[in-house]
Amino acid sequence: MRATATENWQTAGEQYTLAAYGTLAGHEGFRREAFDGERTSAGTAVCHLVRAGLCYRLAGVEAAARNRAMQGALLAVDQKRVRDGVDAAACDELLGHCRTLASEAERATEAYDRAAAGYAAADVDDPAGATTRPLLQAGTDLVTHLSRPDDVGWDDIHGTGGDALQRRVRFVRSRVRELLAARVEARKLYAPRGSTEYGVDRFTCPDCGSHDVNYVAETVLCLRCNAVVEERS
């Protein structure tokens, strides 16, 4: 998180890459590896590779950005091989994100279309509940992360009705490319939103003066501008 806060994008790209590899092997988070049947970590790993690719793009290392996109795509395709139903469709959705990062718009659209068809064919009783499955939750977390500081929420992505999965695909098809482009234009990827607190007098952002903080990965960041904030003694 400090690498993104200090805008050391090369280091951030490397750290997200290593996080993806560690997640696949079950060394991160809840210690679940990629081929865990119900609680796979593969979606998180794919999304870390997308984050890594974006950071490399911000660092001006386009070859590495494309490599991470291709790694994520290969992982998504391989995971679909061992998944079915909603989870298989989620793999196509994740593939769409990787194709979008790689600037392969037509192939991204094809992947999102397959995801939409897969979600429809799965015909789940509780579409909103299905979004909490690990492969889908990872995708939601990626979209909300890319949207910062505007902070797109679950309802923005899924709506409130029974068409949560179809609305989700429509949202990511139209917005992920915009969100990635916005981060590149701003030359900034904010840290994901963790636990937040507002008007905390013991913290003052050295860059913008805000007292609103974001507690994430054992680091305290300014909620407004993402700078590292130290507690006043």
JSON list of C-alpha atoms in Angstrom, two decimals:
[
{"chain": "A", "resi": 1, "resn": "MET", "atom": "CA", "xyz": [0.00, 0.00, 0.00]},
{"chain": "A", "resi": 2, "resn": "ARG", "atom": "CA", "xyz": [2.88, 2.37, 0.71]},
{"chain": "A", "resi": 3, "resn": "ALA", "atom": "CA", "xyz": [4.16, 1.88, -2.84]},
{"chain": "A", "resi": 4, "resn": "THR", "atom": "CA", "xyz": [0.87, 3.16, -4.27]},
{"chain": "A", "resi": 5, "resn": "ALA", "atom": "CA", "xyz": [0.73, 5.96, -1.69]},
{"chain": "A", "resi": 6, "resn": "THR", "atom": "CA", "xyz": [4.22, 7.14, -2.68]},
{"chain": "A", "resi": 7, "resn": "GLU", "atom": "CA", "xyz": [3.43, 6.51, -6.37]},
{"chain": "A", "resi": 8, "resn": "ASN", "atom": "CA", "xyz": [6.32, 4.10, -6.80]},
{"chain": "A", "resi": 9, "resn": "TRP", "atom": "CA", "xyz": [4.46, 2.28, -9.55]},
{"chain": "A", "resi": 10, "resn": "GLN", "atom": "CA", "xyz": [7.23, -0.11, -10.56]},
{"chain": "A", "resi": 11, "resn": "THR", "atom": "CA", "xyz": [7.46, -1.40, -6.99]},
{"chain": "A", "resi": 12, "resn": "ALA", "atom": "CA", "xyz": [3.68, -1.53, -6.70]},
{"chain": "A", "resi": 13, "resn": "GLY", "atom": "CA", "xyz": [3.52, -3.61, -9.87]},
{"chain": "A", "resi": 14, "resn": "GLU", "atom": "CA", "xyz": [6.08, -6.03, -8.50]},
{"chain": "A", "resi": 15, "resn": "GLN", "atom": "CA", "xyz": [4.27, -6.28, -5.16]},
{"chain": "A", "resi": 16, "resn": "TYR", "atom": "CA", "xyz": [0.90, -6.97, -6.75]},
{"chain": "A", "resi": 17, "resn": "THR", "atom": "CA", "xyz": [2.54, -9.59, -8.98]},
{"chain": "A", "resi": 18, "resn": "LEU", "atom": "CA", "xyz": [4.04, -11.36, -5.98]},
{"chain": "A", "resi": 19, "resn": "ALA", "atom": "CA", "xyz": [0.70, -11.08, -4.16]},
{"chain": "A", "resi": 20, "resn": "ALA", "atom": "CA", "xyz": [-0.94, -12.85, -7.11]},
{"chain": "A", "resi": 21, "resn": "TYR", "atom": "CA", "xyz": [1.61, -15.65, -7.05]},
{"chain": "A", "resi": 22, "resn": "GLY", "atom": "CA", "xyz": [1.35, -16.05, -3.28]},
{"chain": "A", "resi": 23, "resn": "THR", "atom": "CA", "xyz": [-2.43, -16.07, -3.45]},
{"chain": "A", "resi": 24, "resn": "LEU", "atom": "CA", "xyz": [-2.43, -18.82, -6.07]},
{"chain": "A", "resi": 25, "resn": "ALA", "atom": "CA", "xyz": [-0.26, -20.97, -3.81]},
{"chain": "A", "resi": 26, "resn": "GLY", "atom": "CA", "xyz": [-2.42, -20.34, -0.75]},
{"chain": "A", "resi": 27, "resn": "HIS", "atom": "CA", "xyz": [0.10, -18.20, 1.10]},
{"chain": "A", "resi": 28, "resn": "GLU", "atom": "CA", "xyz": [-2.06, -15.06, 1.34]},
{"chain": "A", "resi": 29, "resn": "GLY", "atom": "CA", "xyz": [-5.33, -14.06, 2.95]},
{"chain": "A", "resi": 30, "resn": "PHE", "atom": "CA", "xyz": [-7.40, -17.05, 4.03]},
{"chain": "A", "resi": 31, "resn": "ARG", "atom": "CA", "xyz": [-4.74, -19.58, 2.91]},
{"chain": "A", "resi": 32, "resn": "ARG", "atom": "CA", "xyz": [-6.90, -20.95, 0.12]},
{"chain": "A", "resi": 33, "resn": "GLU", "atom": "CA", "xyz": [-5.12, -21.94, -3.07]},
{"chain": "A", "resi": 34, "resn": "ALA", "atom": "CA", "xyz": [-6.25, -21.68, -6.68]},
{"chain": "A", "resi": 35, "resn": "PHE", "atom": "CA", "xyz": [-7.71, -25.16, -7.03]},
{"chain": "A", "resi": 36, "resn": "ASP", "atom": "CA", "xyz": [-9.72, -25.13, -3.81]},
{"chain": "A", "resi": 37, "resn": "GLY", "atom": "CA", "xyz": [-13.12, -26.43, -4.84]},
{"chain": "A", "resi": 38, "resn": "GLU", "atom": "CA", "xyz": [-15.54, -23.95, -3.29]},
{"chain": "A", "resi": 39, "resn": "ARG", "atom": "CA", "xyz": [-13.34, -21.19, -1.88]},
{"chain": "A", "resi": 40, "resn": "THR", "atom": "CA", "xyz": [-10.79, -20.72, -4.63]},
{"chain": "A", "resi": 41, "resn": "SER", "atom": "CA", "xyz": [-8.34, -17.83, -4.47]},
{"chain": "A", "resi": 42, "resn": "ALA", "atom": "CA", "xyz": [-7.92, -17.73, -8.25]},
{"chain": "A", "resi": 43, "resn": "GLY", "atom": "CA", "xyz": [-10.19, -14.73, -8.78]},
{"chain": "A", "resi": 44, "resn": "THR", "atom": "CA", "xyz": [-8.20, -12.64, -6.34]},
{"chain": "A", "resi": 45, "resn": "ALA", "atom": "CA", "xyz": [-4.98, -13.67, -8.09]},
{"chain": "A", "resi": 46, "resn": "VAL", "atom": "CA", "xyz": [-6.33, -12.67, -11.52]},
{"chain": "A", "resi": 47, "resn": "CYS", "atom": "CA", "xyz": [-7.41, -9.31, -10.13]},
{"chain": "A", "resi": 48, "resn": "HIS", "atom": "CA", "xyz": [-4.02, -8.75, -8.50]},
{"chain": "A", "resi": 49, "resn": "LEU", "atom": "CA", "xyz": [-2.46, -9.32, -11.92]},
{"chain": "A", "resi": 50, "resn": "VAL", "atom": "CA", "xyz": [-4.79, -6.68, -13.39]},
{"chain": "A", "resi": 51, "resn": "ARG", "atom": "CA", "xyz": [-3.74, -4.30, -10.61]},
{"chain": "A", "resi": 52, "resn": "ALA", "atom": "CA", "xyz": [-0.09, -5.15, -11.28]},
{"chain": "A", "resi": 53, "resn": "GLY", "atom": "CA", "xyz": [-0.52, -4.49, -14.98]},
{"chain": "A", "resi": 54, "resn": "LEU", "atom": "CA", "xyz": [-2.11, -1.13, -14.32]},
{"chain": "A", "resi": 55, "resn": "CYS", "atom": "CA", "xyz": [0.74, -0.17, -11.99]},
{"chain": "A", "resi": 56, "resn": "TYR", "atom": "CA", "xyz": [3.30, -1.13, -14.63]},
{"chain": "A", "resi": 57, "resn": "ARG", "atom": "CA", "xyz": [1.40, 1.00, -17.14]},
{"chain": "A", "resi": 58, "resn": "LEU", "atom": "CA", "xyz": [1.57, 3.93, -14.72]},
{"chain": "A", "resi": 59, "resn": "ALA", "atom": "CA", "xyz": [5.31, 3.28, -14.46]},
{"chain": "A", "resi": 60, "resn": "GLY", "atom": "CA", "xyz": [5.61, 3.39, -18.25]},
{"chain": "A", "resi": 61, "resn": "VAL", "atom": "CA", "xyz": [6.61, -0.28, -18.52]},
{"chain": "A", "resi": 62, "resn": "GLU", "atom": "CA", "xyz": [4.08, -1.32, -21.14]},
{"chain": "A", "resi": 63, "resn": "ALA", "atom": "CA", "xyz": [5.64, -4.73, -21.85]},
{"chain": "A", "resi": 64, "resn": "ALA", "atom": "CA", "xyz": [5.20, -5.73, -18.22]},
{"chain": "A", "resi": 65, "resn": "ALA", "atom": "CA", "xyz": [1.64, -4.37, -18.21]},
{"chain": "A", "resi": 66, "resn": "ARG", "atom": "CA", "xyz": [0.74, -6.58, -21.16]},
{"chain": "A", "resi": 67, "resn": "ASN", "atom": "CA", "xyz": [2.54, -9.57, -19.66]},
{"chain": "A", "resi": 68, "resn": "ARG", "atom": "CA", "xyz": [0.44, -9.32, -16.49]},
{"chain": "A", "resi": 69, "resn": "ALA", "atom": "CA", "xyz": [-2.73, -9.01, -18.57]},
{"chain": "A", "resi": 70, "resn": "MET", "atom": "CA", "xyz": [-1.79, -12.16, -20.47]},
{"chain": "A", "resi": 71, "resn": "GLN", "atom": "CA", "xyz": [-0.92, -14.02, -17.27]},
{"chain": "A", "resi": 72, "resn": "GLY", "atom": "CA", "xyz": [-4.31, -13.10, -15.85]},
{"chain": "A", "resi": 73, "resn": "ALA", "atom": "CA", "xyz": [-6.02, -14.21, -19.05]},
{"chain": "A", "resi": 74, "resn": "LEU", "atom": "CA", "xyz": [-4.28, -17.59, -19.01]},
{"chain": "A", "resi": 75, "resn": "LEU", "atom": "CA", "xyz": [-5.24, -18.10, -15.38]},
{"chain": "A", "resi": 76, "resn": "ALA", "atom": "CA", "xyz": [-8.88, -17.19, -16.02]},
{"chain": "A", "resi": 77, "resn": "VAL", "atom": "CA", "xyz": [-9.08, -19.58, -18.98]},
{"chain": "A", "resi": 78, "resn": "ASP", "atom": "CA", "xyz": [-7.45, -22.37, -16.98]},
{"chain": "A", "resi": 79, "resn": "GLN", "atom": "CA", "xyz": [-9.83, -21.85, -14.08]},
{"chain": "A", "resi": 80, "resn": "LYS", "atom": "CA", "xyz": [-12.86, -22.04, -16.36]},
{"chain": "A", "resi": 81, "resn": "ARG", "atom": "CA", "xyz": [-11.64, -25.51, -17.32]},
{"chain": "A", "resi": 82, "resn": "VAL", "atom": "CA", "xyz": [-12.30, -26.75, -13.77]},
{"chain": "A", "resi": 83, "resn": "ARG", "atom": "CA", "xyz": [-15.40, -24.66, -12.96]},
{"chain": "A", "resi": 84, "resn": "ASP", "atom": "CA", "xyz": [-19.04, -24.81, -13.94]},
{"chain": "A", "resi": 85, "resn": "GLY", "atom": "CA", "xyz": [-22.19, -22.73, -13.70]},
{"chain": "A", "resi": 86, "resn": "VAL", "atom": "CA", "xyz": [-21.85, -19.27, -12.22]},
{"chain": "A", "resi": 87, "resn": "ASP", "atom": "CA", "xyz": [-18.17, -19.81, -11.44]},
{"chain": "A", "resi": 88, "resn": "ALA", "atom": "CA", "xyz": [-17.34, -20.67, -15.06]},
{"chain": "A", "resi": 89, "resn": "ALA", "atom": "CA", "xyz": [-19.16, -17.53, -16.20]},
{"chain": "A", "resi": 90, "resn": "ALA", "atom": "CA", "xyz": [-17.19, -15.50, -13.65]},
{"chain": "A", "resi": 91, "resn": "CYS", "atom": "CA", "xyz": [-13.98, -16.76, -15.24]},
{"chain": "A", "resi": 92, "resn": "ASP", "atom": "CA", "xyz": [-15.11, -15.31, -18.57]},
{"chain": "A", "resi": 93, "resn": "GLU", "atom": "CA", "xyz": [-15.87, -12.02, -16.83]},
{"chain": "A", "resi": 94, "resn": "LEU", "atom": "CA", "xyz": [-12.38, -11.96, -15.32]},
{"chain": "A", "resi": 95, "resn": "LEU", "atom": "CA", "xyz": [-10.96, -12.79, -18.74]},
{"chain": "A", "resi": 96, "resn": "GLY", "atom": "CA", "xyz": [-12.79, -9.74, -20.07]},
{"chain": "A", "resi": 97, "resn": "HIS", "atom": "CA", "xyz": [-11.01, -7.54, -17.52]},
{"chain": "A", "resi": 98, "resn": "CYS", "atom": "CA", "xyz": [-7.64, -8.93, -18.62]},
{"chain": "A", "resi": 99, "resn": "ARG", "atom": "CA", "xyz": [-8.44, -8.39, -22.29]},
{"chain": "A", "resi": 100, "resn": "THR", "atom": "CA", "xyz": [-9.52, -4.85, -21.47]},
{"chain": "A", "resi": 101, "resn": "LEU", "atom": "CA", "xyz": [-6.22, -4.17, -19.71]},
{"chain": "A", "resi": 102, "resn": "ALA", "atom": "CA", "xyz": [-4.42, -5.53, -22.78]},
{"chain": "A", "resi": 103, "resn": "SER", "atom": "CA", "xyz": [-6.39, -3.08, -24.99]},
{"chain": "A", "resi": 104, "resn": "GLU", "atom": "CA", "xyz": [-8.05, -5.96, -26.83]},
{"chain": "A", "resi": 105, "resn": "ALA", "atom": "CA", "xyz": [-11.52, -4.44, -26.96]},
{"chain": "A", "resi": 106, "resn": "GLU", "atom": "CA", "xyz": [-13.13, -6.96, -29.32]},
{"chain": "A", "resi": 107, "resn": "ARG", "atom": "CA", "xyz": [-11.86, -9.98, -27.39]},
{"chain": "A", "resi": 108, "resn": "ALA", "atom": "CA", "xyz": [-12.93, -8.33, -24.12]},
{"chain": "A", "resi": 109, "resn": "THR", "atom": "CA", "xyz": [-16.46, -7.88, -25.46]},
{"chain": "A", "resi": 110, "resn": "GLU", "atom": "CA", "xyz": [-16.55, -11.52, -26.55]},
{"chain": "A", "resi": 111, "resn": "ALA", "atom": "CA", "xyz": [-15.49, -12.63, -23.07]},
{"chain": "A", "resi": 112, "resn": "TYR", "atom": "CA", "xyz": [-18.13, -10.46, -21.40]},
{"chain": "A", "resi": 113, "resn": "ASP", "atom": "CA", "xyz": [-20.76, -11.81, -23.80]},
{"chain": "A", "resi": 114, "resn": "ARG", "atom": "CA", "xyz": [-19.82, -15.37, -22.83]},
{"chain": "A", "resi": 115, "resn": "ALA", "atom": "CA", "xyz": [-20.07, -14.37, -19.17]},
{"chain": "A", "resi": 116, "resn": "ALA", "atom": "CA", "xyz": [-23.57, -12.97, -19.72]},
{"chain": "A", "resi": 117, "resn": "ALA", "atom": "CA", "xyz": [-24.65, -16.16, -21.49]},
{"chain": "A", "resi": 118, "resn": "GLY", "atom": "CA", "xyz": [-23.10, -18.29, -18.76]},
{"chain": "A", "resi": 119, "resn": "TYR", "atom": "CA", "xyz": [-24.82, -16.39, -15.97]},
{"chain": "A", "resi": 120, "resn": "ALA", "atom": "CA", "xyz": [-28.15, -16.71, -17.78]},
{"chain": "A", "resi": 121, "resn": "ALA", "atom": "CA", "xyz": [-27.67, -20.44, -18.37]},
{"chain": "A", "resi": 122, "resn": "ALA", "atom": "CA", "xyz": [-26.77, -21.01, -14.70]},
{"chain": "A", "resi": 123, "resn": "ASP", "atom": "CA", "xyz": [-30.30, -19.83, -13.79]},
{"chain": "A", "resi": 124, "resn": "VAL", "atom": "CA", "xyz": [-29.49, -19.43, -10.09]},
{"chain": "A", "resi": 125, "resn": "ASP", "atom": "CA", "xyz": [-32.29, -18.91, -7.57]},
{"chain": "A", "resi": 126, "resn": "ASP", "atom": "CA", "xyz": [-30.50, -16.04, -5.81]},
{"chain": "A", "resi": 127, "resn": "PRO", "atom": "CA", "xyz": [-28.47, -13.94, -8.28]},
{"chain": "A", "resi": 128, "resn": "ALA", "atom": "CA", "xyz": [-27.53, -11.38, -5.63]},
{"chain": "A", "resi": 129, "resn": "GLY", "atom": "CA", "xyz": [-26.32, -14.10, -3.30]},
{"chain": "A", "resi": 130, "resn": "ALA", "atom": "CA", "xyz": [-24.24, -15.62, -6.08]},
{"chain": "A", "resi": 131, "resn": "THR", "atom": "CA", "xyz": [-22.16, -12.42, -6.24]},
{"chain": "A", "resi": 132, "resn": "THR", "atom": "CA", "xyz": [-20.58, -13.38, -2.91]},
{"chain": "A", "resi": 133, "resn": "ARG", "atom": "CA", "xyz": [-18.94, -16.47, -4.40]},
{"chain": "A", "resi": 134, "resn": "PRO", "atom": "CA", "xyz": [-15.15, -16.00, -4.34]},
{"chain": "A", "resi": 135, "resn": "LEU", "atom": "CA", "xyz": [-14.60, -15.63, -8.09]},
{"chain": "A", "resi": 136, "resn": "LEU", "atom": "CA", "xyz": [-17.34, -13.01, -8.32]},
{"chain": "A", "resi": 137, "resn": "GLN", "atom": "CA", "xyz": [-16.41, -11.24, -5.10]},
{"chain": "A", "resi": 138, "resn": "ALA", "atom": "CA", "xyz": [-12.87, -10.80, -6.39]},
{"chain": "A", "resi": 139, "resn": "GLY", "atom": "CA", "xyz": [-14.24, -9.09, -9.49]},
{"chain": "A", "resi": 140, "resn": "THR", "atom": "CA", "xyz": [-16.46, -6.82, -7.42]},
{"chain": "A", "resi": 141, "resn": "ASP", "atom": "CA", "xyz": [-13.50, -5.85, -5.25]},
{"chain": "A", "resi": 142, "resn": "LEU", "atom": "CA", "xyz": [-11.45, -5.02, -8.34]},
{"chain": "A", "resi": 143, "resn": "VAL", "atom": "CA", "xyz": [-14.14, -2.76, -9.79]},
{"chain": "A", "resi": 144, "resn": "THR", "atom": "CA", "xyz": [-14.69, -0.90, -6.52]},
{"chain": "A", "resi": 145, "resn": "HIS", "atom": "CA", "xyz": [-10.92, -0.49, -6.17]},
{"chain": "A", "resi": 146, "resn": "LEU", "atom": "CA", "xyz": [-10.49, 0.90, -9.67]},
{"chain": "A", "resi": 147, "resn": "SER", "atom": "CA", "xyz": [-13.36, 3.32, -9.05]},
{"chain": "A", "resi": 148, "resn": "ARG", "atom": "CA", "xyz": [-11.65, 5.05, -6.13]},
{"chain": "A", "resi": 149, "resn": "PRO", "atom": "CA", "xyz": [-11.85, 7.83, -5.09]},
{"chain": "A", "resi": 150, "resn": "ASP", "atom": "CA", "xyz": [-15.41, 7.91, -6.47]},
{"chain": "A", "resi": 151, "resn": "ASP", "atom": "CA", "xyz": [-16.20, 4.64, -4.67]},
{"chain": "A", "resi": 152, "resn": "VAL", "atom": "CA", "xyz": [-18.64, 2.69, -6.83]},
{"chain": "A", "resi": 153, "resn": "GLY", "atom": "CA", "xyz": [-20.70, 0.44, -4.56]},
{"chain": "A", "resi": 154, "resn": "TRP", "atom": "CA", "xyz": [-22.29, -3.00, -4.80]},
{"chain": "A", "resi": 155, "resn": "ASP", "atom": "CA", "xyz": [-25.68, -1.50, -5.69]},
{"chain": "A", "resi": 156, "resn": "ASP", "atom": "CA", "xyz": [-24.13, 0.52, -8.51]},
{"chain": "A", "resi": 157, "resn": "ILE", "atom": "CA", "xyz": [-22.79, -2.68, -10.04]},
{"chain": "A", "resi": 158, "resn": "HIS", "atom": "CA", "xyz": [-25.68, -5.06, -9.35]},
{"chain": "A", "resi": 159, "resn": "GLY", "atom": "CA", "xyz": [-28.80, -2.99, -8.72]},
{"chain": "A", "resi": 160, "resn": "THR", "atom": "CA", "xyz": [-31.35, -4.22, -6.22]},
{"chain": "A", "resi": 161, "resn": "GLY", "atom": "CA", "xyz": [-33.50, -6.62, -8.24]},
{"chain": "A", "resi": 162, "resn": "GLY", "atom": "CA", "xyz": [-33.28, -10.22, -9.36]},
{"chain": "A", "resi": 163, "resn": "ASP", "atom": "CA", "xyz": [-31.15, -9.43, -12.42]},
{"chain": "A", "resi": 164, "resn": "ALA", "atom": "CA", "xyz": [-27.97, -8.77, -10.41]},
{"chain": "A", "resi": 165, "resn": "LEU", "atom": "CA", "xyz": [-25.75, -10.97, -12.58]},
{"chain": "A", "resi": 166, "resn": "GLN", "atom": "CA", "xyz": [-26.92, -9.58, -15.91]},
{"chain": "A", "resi": 167, "resn": "ARG", "atom": "CA", "xyz": [-26.70, -6.03, -14.62]},
{"chain": "A", "resi": 168, "resn": "ARG", "atom": "CA", "xyz": [-23.21, -6.81, -13.37]},
{"chain": "A", "resi": 169, "resn": "VAL", "atom": "CA", "xyz": [-22.03, -7.85, -16.83]},
{"chain": "A", "resi": 170, "resn": "ARG", "atom": "CA", "xyz": [-23.57, -4.77, -18.42]},
{"chain": "A", "resi": 171, "resn": "PHE", "atom": "CA", "xyz": [-21.81, -2.60, -15.86]},
{"chain": "A", "resi": 172, "resn": "VAL", "atom": "CA", "xyz": [-18.34, -4.09, -16.25]},
{"chain": "A", "resi": 173, "resn": "ARG", "atom": "CA", "xyz": [-18.61, -4.26, -20.04]},
{"chain": "A", "resi": 174, "resn": "SER", "atom": "CA", "xyz": [-19.23, -0.52, -20.18]},
{"chain": "A", "resi": 175, "resn": "ARG", "atom": "CA", "xyz": [-17.21, 0.72, -17.24]},
{"chain": "A", "resi": 176, "resn": "VAL", "atom": "CA", "xyz": [-14.01, -1.29, -16.66]},
{"chain": "A", "resi": 177, "resn": "ARG", "atom": "CA", "xyz": [-12.30, 0.22, -19.69]},
{"chain": "A", "resi": 178, "resn": "GLU", "atom": "CA", "xyz": [-13.34, 3.70, -18.52]},
{"chain": "A", "resi": 179, "resn": "LEU", "atom": "CA", "xyz": [-12.09, 3.06, -14.99]},
{"chain": "A", "resi": 180, "resn": "LEU", "atom": "CA", "xyz": [-8.70, 1.81, -16.19]},
{"chain": "A", "resi": 181, "resn": "ALA", "atom": "CA", "xyz": [-8.38, 4.78, -18.54]},
{"chain": "A", "resi": 182, "resn": "ALA", "atom": "CA", "xyz": [-9.30, 7.18, -15.73]},
{"chain": "A", "resi": 183, "resn": "ARG", "atom": "CA", "xyz": [-6.57, 5.79, -13.51]},
{"chain": "A", "resi": 184, "resn": "VAL", "atom": "CA", "xyz": [-4.01, 6.17, -16.30]},
{"chain": "A", "resi": 185, "resn": "GLU", "atom": "CA", "xyz": [-5.16, 9.71, -17.06]},
{"chain": "A", "resi": 186, "resn": "ALA", "atom": "CA", "xyz": [-4.95, 10.64, -13.37]},
{"chain": "A", "resi": 187, "resn": "ARG", "atom": "CA", "xyz": [-1.59, 8.86, -13.08]},
{"chain": "A", "resi": 188, "resn": "LYS", "atom": "CA", "xyz": [-2.82, 7.33, -9.84]},
{"chain": "A", "resi": 189, "resn": "LEU", "atom": "CA", "xyz": [-4.20, 4.11, -8.38]},
{"chain": "A", "resi": 190, "resn": "TYR", "atom": "CA", "xyz": [-5.62, 4.67, -4.92]},
{"chain": "A", "resi": 191, "resn": "ALA", "atom": "CA", "xyz": [-5.34, 1.99, -2.27]},
{"chain": "A", "resi": 192, "resn": "PRO", "atom": "CA", "xyz": [-8.51, -0.07, -1.89]},
{"chain": "A", "resi": 193, "resn": "ARG", "atom": "CA", "xyz": [-10.97, 1.18, 0.66]},
{"chain": "A", "resi": 194, "resn": "GLY", "atom": "CA", "xyz": [-10.44, -0.56, 4.01]},
{"chain": "A", "resi": 195, "resn": "SER", "atom": "CA", "xyz": [-11.77, 0.58, 7.37]},
{"chain": "A", "resi": 196, "resn": "THR", "atom": "CA", "xyz": [-12.43, 4.31, 7.30]},
{"chain": "A", "resi": 197, "resn": "GLU", "atom": "CA", "xyz": [-12.77, 7.00, 9.91]},
{"chain": "A", "resi": 198, "resn": "TYR", "atom": "CA", "xyz": [-13.73, 10.64, 9.52]},
{"chain": "A", "resi": 199, "resn": "GLY", "atom": "CA", "xyz": [-12.56, 13.78, 11.31]},
{"chain": "A", "resi": 200, "resn": "VAL", "atom": "CA", "xyz": [-9.83, 12.06, 13.31]},
{"chain": "A", "resi": 201, "resn": "ASP", "atom": "CA", "xyz": [-7.88, 14.86, 14.98]},
{"chain": "A", "resi": 202, "resn": "ARG", "atom": "CA", "xyz": [-4.82, 12.74, 15.73]},
{"chain": "A", "resi": 203, "resn": "PHE", "atom": "CA", "xyz": [-4.27, 12.28, 11.98]},
{"chain": "A", "resi": 204, "resn": "THR", "atom": "CA", "xyz": [-3.63, 15.17, 9.60]},
{"chain": "A", "resi": 205, "resn": "CYS", "atom": "CA", "xyz": [-2.76, 14.51, 5.97]},
{"chain": "A", "resi": 206, "resn": "PRO", "atom": "CA", "xyz": [0.58, 16.17, 5.17]},
{"chain": "A", "resi": 207, "resn": "ASP", "atom": "CA", "xyz": [-0.53, 16.78, 1.58]},
{"chain": "A", "resi": 208, "resn": "CYS", "atom": "CA", "xyz": [-4.14, 17.98, 1.74]},
{"chain": "A", "resi": 209, "resn": "GLY", "atom": "CA", "xyz": [-4.80, 18.55, 5.45]},
{"chain": "A", "resi": 210, "resn": "SER", "atom": "CA", "xyz": [-7.72, 16.11, 5.67]},
{"chain": "A", "resi": 211, "resn": "HIS", "atom": "CA", "xyz": [-8.53, 14.30, 8.92]},
{"chain": "A", "resi": 212, "resn": "ASP", "atom": "CA", "xyz": [-10.33, 11.45, 7.12]},
{"chain": "A", "resi": 213, "resn": "VAL", "atom": "CA", "xyz": [-8.32, 8.22, 7.08]},
{"chain": "A", "resi": 214, "resn": "ASN", "atom": "CA", "xyz": [-8.29, 4.83, 5.39]},
{"chain": "A", "resi": 215, "resn": "TYR", "atom": "CA", "xyz": [-6.88, 1.92, 7.42]},
{"chain": "A", "resi": 216, "resn": "VAL", "atom": "CA", "xyz": [-5.66, -0.72, 4.98]},
{"chain": "A", "resi": 217, "resn": "ALA", "atom": "CA", "xyz": [-2.98, -3.43, 5.19]},
{"chain": "A", "resi": 218, "resn": "GLU", "atom": "CA", "xyz": [-1.52, -2.08, 8.44]},
{"chain": "A", "resi": 219, "resn": "THR", "atom": "CA", "xyz": [-1.06, 1.34, 6.85]},
{"chain": "A", "resi": 220, "resn": "VAL", "atom": "CA", "xyz": [-2.92, 4.57, 7.55]},
{"chain": "A", "resi": 221, "resn": "LEU", "atom": "CA", "xyz": [-3.63, 6.57, 4.40]},
{"chain": "A", "resi": 222, "resn": "CYS", "atom": "CA", "xyz": [-5.49, 9.76, 3.70]},
{"chain": "A", "resi": 223, "resn": "LEU", "atom": "CA", "xyz": [-8.96, 8.82, 2.49]},
{"chain": "A", "resi": 224, "resn": "ARG", "atom": "CA", "xyz": [-9.02, 11.85, 0.19]},
{"chain": "A", "resi": 225, "resn": "CYS", "atom": "CA", "xyz": [-5.63, 11.87, -1.55]},
{"chain": "A", "resi": 226, "resn": "ASN", "atom": "CA", "xyz": [-4.03, 8.50, -0.58]},
{"chain": "A", "resi": 227, "resn": "ALA", "atom": "CA", "xyz": [-0.96, 9.99, 1.12]},
{"chain": "A", "resi": 228, "resn": "VAL", "atom": "CA", "xyz": [0.62, 8.15, 4.05]},
{"chain": "A", "resi": 229, "resn": "VAL", "atom": "CA", "xyz": [-0.55, 9.69, 7.32]},
{"chain": "A", "resi": 230, "resn": "GLU", "atom": "CA", "xyz": [1.35, 9.39, 10.59]},
{"chain": "A", "resi": 231, "resn": "GLU", "atom": "CA", "xyz": [-0.34, 9.64, 13.96]},
{"chain": "A", "resi": 232, "resn": "ARG", "atom": "CA", "xyz": [0.56, 12.74, 15.95]},
{"chain": "A", "resi": 233, "resn": "SER", "atom": "CA", "xyz": [2.24, 12.00, 19.25]}
]
